Amino acid sequence: MTAPVTRHDWTPSEVLGLLRQPFNDLLFQAQNVHRQHFDANRVQVSTLLSIKTGACPEDCKYCPQSGHYNTGLDKEKLMQVQKVLDEAAAAKAIGATRFCMGAAWKHPSDKDMPYVLQMVRGVRELGLETCMTLGKLTQEQTAALADAGLDYYNHNLDTSPEFYGNIITTRTYSERLQTLSYVRDAGMKICSGGILGMGESLEDRAGLLIQLANLPEHPESVPINMLVKVAGTPLENAEDVDPFDFIRMLAVARIMMPRSHVRLSAGREQMSEQTQALAFLAGANSIFYGDRLLTTANPQADKDMRLFQRLGIKPEERQEHDDEVHQAAIEQALIEQRDSALFTNAAAG
Ligand code: SAM
Ligand code: DTB
Ligand code: SF4
């Protein structure tokens, strides 16, 4: 069988057609695509840490950390660098290969950036891949993160452009796309996905996947979150998503972005192990691992390891070769940015 080309021209009717196929046909197709690009019995494991919790100025209706809603969360300052490194070492000890640090910010401030950069360098030195999700970035902040060696930047599109305004009013969809474009231009890997269960239609789910897959390059990592309903948020009583529809979304993400890691992301604590097994069959090949997501519970690490054993799944090893290629890409992007700044300054002066 010839490998499918990586496409960036998906249309709504095509994607709706994929989502609406009989379940068994869809899973068979997704598993076929999956096996052309990945070992079907390996799953990448990332651990999450909230490095700055609560009191976020944004109004994302799903989020327990938004300062607009009362969810009873303790507000915290940016965590101390050493504490973050201790948590990263603990994540490594239980088998995580990537450490993702999240902050409840609209964007990082200049005051916080030096600490954030120290965290990236320190986590890298521990031999873990690094990921951060800090909100919107300027081009300069993006370059500084890349320079510190950040591997992945997570910035979710969350839903379709059409539905987005029902969920968030304090940041636009195009600002999100701009941040993703800065991250790509700086040579870092992109982690971007969305959430199911916010009252979106099937067209909105298709719309989110089209936005992600029609980017100039597919995000290397695509987290698909099931809404974690948190008391106090406007979505606390949102209707449950049919688990089969959630699996369909993962399968279609796998087909549309065949070389990306698709992450079975938030919501696993509320999901049966059978649903999670179906998710892996549909081509999901990454999870958040460790007892907490950012502020809500995730399955206990030993429970996940038992599930992996029962399914014959092994955690994916960290890819050293990819890492070298990626580092070279960052260095090249930095040289190009510096040269273009020199050129602009020379032209101006
Ligand atoms: N503040 C930064 C931002 O929004 O870009 C980074 C942290 S934010 C918590 C990262 C992502 O977590 C959001 O984009 C959203 O997709 C996901 N998320 C937040 N609350 C969630 C919830 N209750 N259920 C599922 N996913 C959630
Ligand atoms: C992503 O897509 N999901 C993660 C991570 N990226 C940062 C966050 C999930 C948060 C779930 C709610 C919480 O624990 O606060
Ligand atoms: Fe803030 Fe991020 Fe939560 Fe939105 S998703 S309220 S930006 S922490």
Coordinates of C-alpha atoms and ligand atoms in Angstrom, one line a residue:
M1 CA 0.0 0.0 0.0
T2 CA 1.4 3.5 -0.8
A3 CA 1.7 5.9 2.0
P4 CA -0.9 8.7 1.9
V5 CA 0.4 12.1 1.1
T6 CA 0.1 14.7 3.9
R7 CA -2.8 16.9 2.8
H8 CA -3.6 20.5 3.7
D9 CA -6.7 21.0 1.6
W10 CA -9.5 19.3 3.5
T11 CA -13.1 20.3 2.9
P12 CA -16.0 20.3 5.3
S13 CA -18.0 17.7 3.3
E14 CA -15.1 15.3 3.1
V15 CA -14.4 15.6 6.9
L16 CA -18.1 15.3 7.8
G17 CA -18.2 12.2 5.5
L18 CA -15.3 10.7 7.5
L19 CA -16.9 11.5 10.9
R20 CA -20.3 10.0 9.8
Q21 CA -19.0 6.7 8.4
P22 CA -20.0 3.4 10.1
F23 CA -17.9 3.2 13.2
N24 CA -16.1 -0.1 12.2
D25 CA -15.2 1.3 8.7
L26 CA -13.8 4.4 10.3
L27 CA -11.7 2.5 12.9
F28 CA -10.4 0.2 10.3
Q29 CA -9.3 3.1 8.1
A30 CA -7.7 5.0 11.0
Q31 CA -5.8 1.9 12.2
N32 CA -4.5 1.3 8.7
V33 CA -3.2 4.9 8.4
H34 CA -1.8 4.6 11.9
R35 CA 0.2 1.5 11.1
Q36 CA 1.8 3.1 8.1
H37 CA 3.5 5.7 10.2
F38 CA 3.7 4.4 13.8
D39 CA 4.3 1.3 15.9
A40 CA 0.6 0.7 16.8
N41 CA 1.7 -0.7 20.3
R42 CA 3.7 2.4 21.4
V43 CA 2.2 5.4 23.2
Q44 CA 4.0 8.6 24.0
V45 CA 3.7 9.7 27.7
S46 CA 3.9 13.3 28.8
T47 CA 3.5 14.7 32.3
L48 CA 1.8 18.0 33.0
L49 CA 2.5 20.6 35.7
S50 CA 0.7 23.8 36.5
I51 CA 3.5 26.3 37.1
K52 CA 1.1 29.2 37.7
T53 CA -2.4 28.4 38.8
G54 CA -5.7 30.4 38.7
A55 CA -6.8 34.0 38.5
C56 CA -6.4 34.0 34.7
P57 CA -7.7 37.2 33.0
E58 CA -9.2 35.2 30.1
D59 CA -12.8 34.1 30.1
C60 CA -12.6 30.6 28.5
K61 CA -15.9 29.1 29.6
Y62 CA -14.5 25.6 30.1
C63 CA -11.6 26.6 32.3
P64 CA -11.4 26.2 36.1
Q65 CA -8.5 28.7 36.1
S66 CA -10.4 31.7 34.6
G67 CA -10.6 34.5 37.1
H68 CA -14.1 35.3 35.7
Y69 CA -15.6 32.2 37.5
N70 CA -15.6 31.0 41.1
T71 CA -14.3 27.5 41.1
G72 CA -12.7 27.6 44.5
L73 CA -9.2 27.3 43.2
D74 CA -6.3 28.7 45.2
K75 CA -4.5 31.4 43.2
E76 CA -0.8 30.9 43.0
K77 CA 2.2 32.8 41.9
L78 CA 4.7 31.4 39.4
M79 CA 6.3 28.3 41.0
Q80 CA 9.9 28.5 42.0
V81 CA 12.3 27.1 39.4
Q82 CA 13.8 24.4 41.7
K83 CA 10.3 23.1 42.6
V84 CA 9.5 22.8 38.9
L85 CA 12.7 20.8 38.4
D86 CA 12.0 18.6 41.3
E87 CA 8.6 17.8 39.8
A88 CA 10.2 17.1 36.4
A89 CA 12.7 14.7 38.0
A90 CA 9.8 12.9 39.7
A91 CA 7.9 12.7 36.3
K92 CA 11.1 11.2 34.7
A93 CA 11.4 8.7 37.5
I94 CA 7.9 7.3 36.8
G95 CA 8.7 7.0 33.1
A96 CA 7.5 10.3 31.4
T97 CA 9.6 11.4 28.4
R98 CA 8.1 14.9 28.0
F99 CA 7.4 17.5 30.7
C100 CA 4.7 20.0 29.9
M101 CA 4.4 23.2 32.0
G102 CA 1.2 25.2 31.9
A103 CA 0.5 28.8 33.1
A104 CA -2.8 30.5 33.7
W105 CA -1.8 33.6 31.8
K106 CA -3.2 35.6 28.9
H107 CA 0.5 35.9 27.9
P108 CA 3.8 35.7 29.8
S109 CA 5.1 39.0 31.2
D110 CA 8.7 40.3 30.7
K111 CA 9.2 39.9 34.5
D112 CA 8.3 36.1 34.3
M113 CA 10.2 35.2 31.2
P114 CA 13.7 34.7 32.8
Y115 CA 12.3 32.2 35.2
V116 CA 10.4 30.4 32.5
L117 CA 13.5 30.2 30.4
Q118 CA 15.5 28.7 33.4
M119 CA 12.7 26.1 33.7
V120 CA 13.1 25.1 30.1
R121 CA 16.9 24.8 30.4
G122 CA 16.7 22.9 33.7
V123 CA 14.1 20.4 32.4
R124 CA 16.2 19.8 29.2
E125 CA 19.2 19.1 31.4
L126 CA 17.3 16.3 33.1
G127 CA 17.0 14.6 29.7
L128 CA 13.3 15.3 29.2
E129 CA 11.6 16.8 26.2
T130 CA 10.1 20.2 27.1
C131 CA 6.7 21.7 26.4
M132 CA 5.1 24.9 27.6
T133 CA 1.7 26.5 27.3
L134 CA 1.8 30.1 28.5
G135 CA -0.9 31.8 26.3
K136 CA -0.2 34.2 23.5
L137 CA 3.4 35.0 22.7
T138 CA 5.2 37.9 21.0
Q139 CA 7.8 37.0 18.3
E140 CA 10.6 38.0 20.7
Q141 CA 9.3 35.7 23.5
T142 CA 8.9 32.9 21.0
A143 CA 12.5 33.3 19.9
A144 CA 13.7 33.3 23.5
L145 CA 11.9 30.1 24.2
A146 CA 13.3 28.4 21.1
D147 CA 16.8 29.7 22.1
A148 CA 16.4 28.1 25.6
G149 CA 15.7 24.8 23.8
L150 CA 11.9 24.5 24.2
D151 CA 10.8 21.5 22.1
Y152 CA 7.0 22.0 21.9
Y153 CA 4.7 24.9 22.4
N154 CA 1.1 24.0 23.2
H155 CA -1.6 26.5 22.1
N156 CA -5.0 25.0 21.3
L157 CA -7.5 26.3 18.8
D158 CA -10.1 24.7 21.0
T159 CA -13.0 24.6 18.5
S160 CA -14.1 25.8 15.1
P161 CA -13.8 29.5 14.2
E162 CA -17.6 29.7 14.0
F163 CA -18.2 28.3 17.5
Y164 CA -15.2 29.9 19.2
G165 CA -17.0 33.2 20.1
N166 CA -19.5 31.2 22.3
I167 CA -16.6 30.0 24.4
I168 CA -14.0 32.8 24.6
T169 CA -14.4 36.5 24.1
T170 CA -11.1 37.8 25.5
R171 CA -8.8 36.4 22.8
T172 CA -9.5 36.0 19.1
Y173 CA -9.0 33.0 16.9
S174 CA -6.7 34.9 14.6
E175 CA -4.5 35.8 17.6
R176 CA -4.2 32.1 18.3
L177 CA -3.2 31.4 14.7
Q178 CA -0.6 34.2 14.9
T179 CA 1.0 32.6 18.0
L180 CA 1.1 29.3 16.2
S181 CA 2.8 30.9 13.2
Y182 CA 5.5 32.5 15.4
V183 CA 6.1 29.1 17.0
R184 CA 6.5 27.4 13.7
D185 CA 8.8 30.2 12.3
A186 CA 11.0 29.9 15.4
G187 CA 11.6 26.2 14.5
M188 CA 9.7 24.7 17.5
K189 CA 7.2 21.9 17.3
I190 CA 3.6 22.7 17.7
C191 CA 1.1 21.0 20.0
S192 CA -2.4 22.2 19.1
G193 CA -5.9 20.7 19.4
G194 CA -9.2 21.3 21.1
I195 CA -12.0 20.2 23.4
L196 CA -15.2 18.2 22.8
G197 CA -18.3 18.5 24.9
M198 CA -18.8 22.3 24.9
G199 CA -22.1 22.2 23.0
E200 CA -20.4 22.3 19.6
S201 CA -22.0 20.7 16.5
L202 CA -20.5 18.0 14.3
E203 CA -19.7 20.7 11.8
D204 CA -17.7 22.5 14.5
R205 CA -15.7 19.4 15.2
A206 CA -15.0 19.0 11.5
G207 CA -14.1 22.7 11.4
L208 CA -11.5 22.4 14.2
L209 CA -9.8 19.4 12.4
I210 CA -9.8 21.4 9.2
Q211 CA -8.1 24.4 10.8
L212 CA -5.4 22.1 12.3
A213 CA -4.8 19.9 9.2
N214 CA -4.9 22.8 6.7
L215 CA -2.1 24.7 8.6
P216 CA 1.0 24.9 6.3
E217 CA 2.5 22.1 8.4
H218 CA 0.5 19.7 10.6
P219 CA 1.0 20.2 14.4
E220 CA 3.4 17.5 15.6
S221 CA 1.1 16.9 18.5
V222 CA -2.7 17.1 18.5
P223 CA -4.4 17.0 21.9
I224 CA -8.1 16.1 21.8
N225 CA -9.6 16.9 25.2
M226 CA -12.9 15.7 26.6
L227 CA -14.3 18.6 28.6
V228 CA -13.7 18.1 32.3
K229 CA -16.8 19.7 33.8
V230 CA -15.8 21.8 36.7
A231 CA -18.3 23.3 39.2
G232 CA -18.4 27.1 38.9
T233 CA -17.6 27.2 35.2
P234 CA -20.4 28.1 32.8
L235 CA -20.0 24.6 31.2
E236 CA -20.4 22.7 34.4
N237 CA -23.7 21.2 33.3
A238 CA -22.8 20.7 29.6
E239 CA -24.2 17.6 28.0
D240 CA -22.1 14.5 27.9
V241 CA -20.4 13.5 24.7
D242 CA -21.2 10.0 23.4
P243 CA -17.9 8.1 23.9
F244 CA -18.1 6.7 20.4
D245 CA -18.3 10.3 19.0
F246 CA -15.1 11.1 20.9
I247 CA -13.4 8.0 19.4
R248 CA -14.6 9.1 16.0
M249 CA -12.9 12.5 16.5
L250 CA -9.6 10.8 17.3
A251 CA -9.9 8.5 14.3
V252 CA -10.5 11.3 11.9
A253 CA -7.7 13.3 13.4
R254 CA -5.4 10.3 12.8
I255 CA -6.5 10.0 9.2
M256 CA -6.2 13.8 8.4
M257 CA -2.8 14.2 10.2
P258 CA -1.2 10.8 9.7
R259 CA 2.3 11.7 10.9
S260 CA 1.2 13.6 14.0
H261 CA 0.9 12.3 17.5
V262 CA -2.8 12.4 18.5
R263 CA -3.2 12.8 22.2
L264 CA -6.0 11.2 24.2
S265 CA -5.8 14.2 26.5
A266 CA -8.0 15.6 29.3
G267 CA -11.0 13.5 30.4
R268 CA -9.5 10.1 30.9
E269 CA -10.3 10.0 34.6
Q270 CA -14.0 10.1 33.7
M271 CA -13.6 7.6 30.8
S272 CA -13.8 3.8 31.0
E273 CA -10.7 1.7 30.2
Q274 CA -12.6 0.2 27.3
T275 CA -13.1 3.6 25.8
Q276 CA -9.4 4.4 26.2
A277 CA -8.5 1.1 24.5
L278 CA -10.8 2.1 21.6
A279 CA -9.0 5.4 21.5
F280 CA -5.6 3.7 21.0
L281 CA -7.2 1.5 18.3
A282 CA -8.4 4.7 16.6
G283 CA -4.8 5.9 16.4
A284 CA -4.4 8.0 19.5
N285 CA -0.8 7.5 20.5
S286 CA 0.0 9.9 23.3
I287 CA -1.4 10.5 26.8
F288 CA -0.9 12.8 29.8
Y289 CA 0.5 10.6 32.5
G290 CA 0.6 11.2 36.2
D291 CA -2.0 11.8 38.8
R292 CA -2.9 15.4 37.9
L293 CA -3.6 17.4 34.7
L294 CA -3.3 21.1 35.5
T295 CA -5.9 21.4 38.3
T296 CA -8.0 18.3 37.9
A297 CA -7.4 14.6 38.4
N298 CA -5.9 12.2 35.9
P299 CA -5.7 8.4 36.4
Q300 CA -3.1 7.2 38.8
A301 CA 0.2 6.4 37.1
D302 CA 0.3 2.8 38.2
K303 CA -3.3 2.3 37.0
D304 CA -2.2 3.6 33.5
M305 CA 0.9 1.3 33.5
R306 CA -1.4 -1.7 34.3
L307 CA -3.7 -0.7 31.5
F308 CA -0.7 -0.5 29.1
Q309 CA 0.4 -4.0 30.3
R310 CA -3.1 -5.4 29.7
L311 CA -3.2 -4.0 26.2
G312 CA 0.4 -4.9 25.4
I313 CA 1.3 -1.2 24.9
K314 CA 4.8 0.1 25.7
P315 CA 5.7 3.8 26.3
E316 CA 7.4 5.4 23.3
E317 CA 11.1 6.0 23.8
R318 CA 12.4 9.6 23.5
Q319 CA 13.6 10.1 19.9
E320 CA 17.2 11.3 20.1
H321 CA 17.7 11.5 16.4
D322 CA 14.6 13.7 16.0
D323 CA 15.9 15.8 18.7
E324 CA 19.1 16.5 16.9
V325 CA 17.3 17.4 13.7
H326 CA 14.9 19.6 15.6
Q327 CA 17.8 21.4 17.4
A328 CA 19.4 22.1 14.0
A329 CA 16.0 23.5 12.7
I330 CA 15.8 25.8 15.7
E331 CA 19.4 27.0 15.2
Q332 CA 18.7 27.6 11.5
A333 CA 15.4 29.5 12.3
L334 CA 17.3 31.7 14.8
I335 CA 20.1 32.5 12.2
E336 CA 17.4 33.4 9.6
Q337 CA 15.6 35.7 12.1
R338 CA 18.8 37.4 13.1
D339 CA 19.9 37.9 9.5
S340 CA 16.5 39.3 8.6
A341 CA 16.6 41.7 11.6
L342 CA 20.2 42.8 10.5
F343 CA 18.9 43.3 7.0
T344 CA 15.9 45.3 8.1
N345 CA 18.1 47.4 10.4
A346 CA 20.6 48.0 7.7
A347 CA 17.9 48.9 5.2
A348 CA 16.3 51.3 7.8
G349 CA 19.7 52.8 8.8
Ligands
SAM1 N1 -3.4 29.7 29.5 C1 -2.9 29.1 28.5 C2 -3.7 29.0 27.2 O1 -5.0 28.9 27.4 O2 -3.2 29.0 26.1 C3 -2.4 27.7 28.8 C4 -3.1 26.8 29.7 S1 -4.7 26.3 29.2 C5 -5.4 25.5 30.7 C6 -4.4 24.9 28.1 C7 -5.6 24.2 27.5 O3 -6.2 23.3 28.4 C8 -6.8 25.0 26.9 O4 -6.5 25.6 25.7 C9 -7.9 24.0 26.8 O5 -7.9 23.4 25.6 C10 -7.5 22.9 27.9 N2 -8.4 22.9 29.0 C11 -8.6 23.9 29.9 N3 -9.6 23.6 30.8 C12 -10.1 22.4 30.3 C13 -11.2 21.5 30.8 N4 -11.9 21.9 31.8 N5 -11.4 20.4 30.1 C14 -10.7 20.1 29.0 N6 -9.6 20.8 28.6 C15 -9.4 22.0 29.2
DTB2 C1 -4.2 20.3 26.5 O1 -4.6 20.2 25.4 N1 -4.8 19.8 27.6 C2 -4.0 20.0 28.8 C3 -2.7 20.7 28.2 N2 -3.0 20.9 26.8 C4 -2.2 22.0 28.8 C5 -4.7 20.8 29.9 C6 -5.9 20.1 30.3 C7 -6.5 20.8 31.5 C8 -7.7 20.2 32.1 C9 -8.3 20.9 33.2 C10 -7.4 21.1 34.3 O2 -6.7 20.2 34.9 O3 -7.3 22.3 34.8
SF4_3 FE1 -6.6 31.2 31.1 FE2 -5.7 29.2 29.5 FE3 -7.7 28.8 31.3 FE4 -8.2 30.3 29.1 S1 -7.6 28.2 29.1 S2 -8.8 30.8 31.2 S3 -6.2 31.4 28.9 S4 -5.7 29.3 31.8

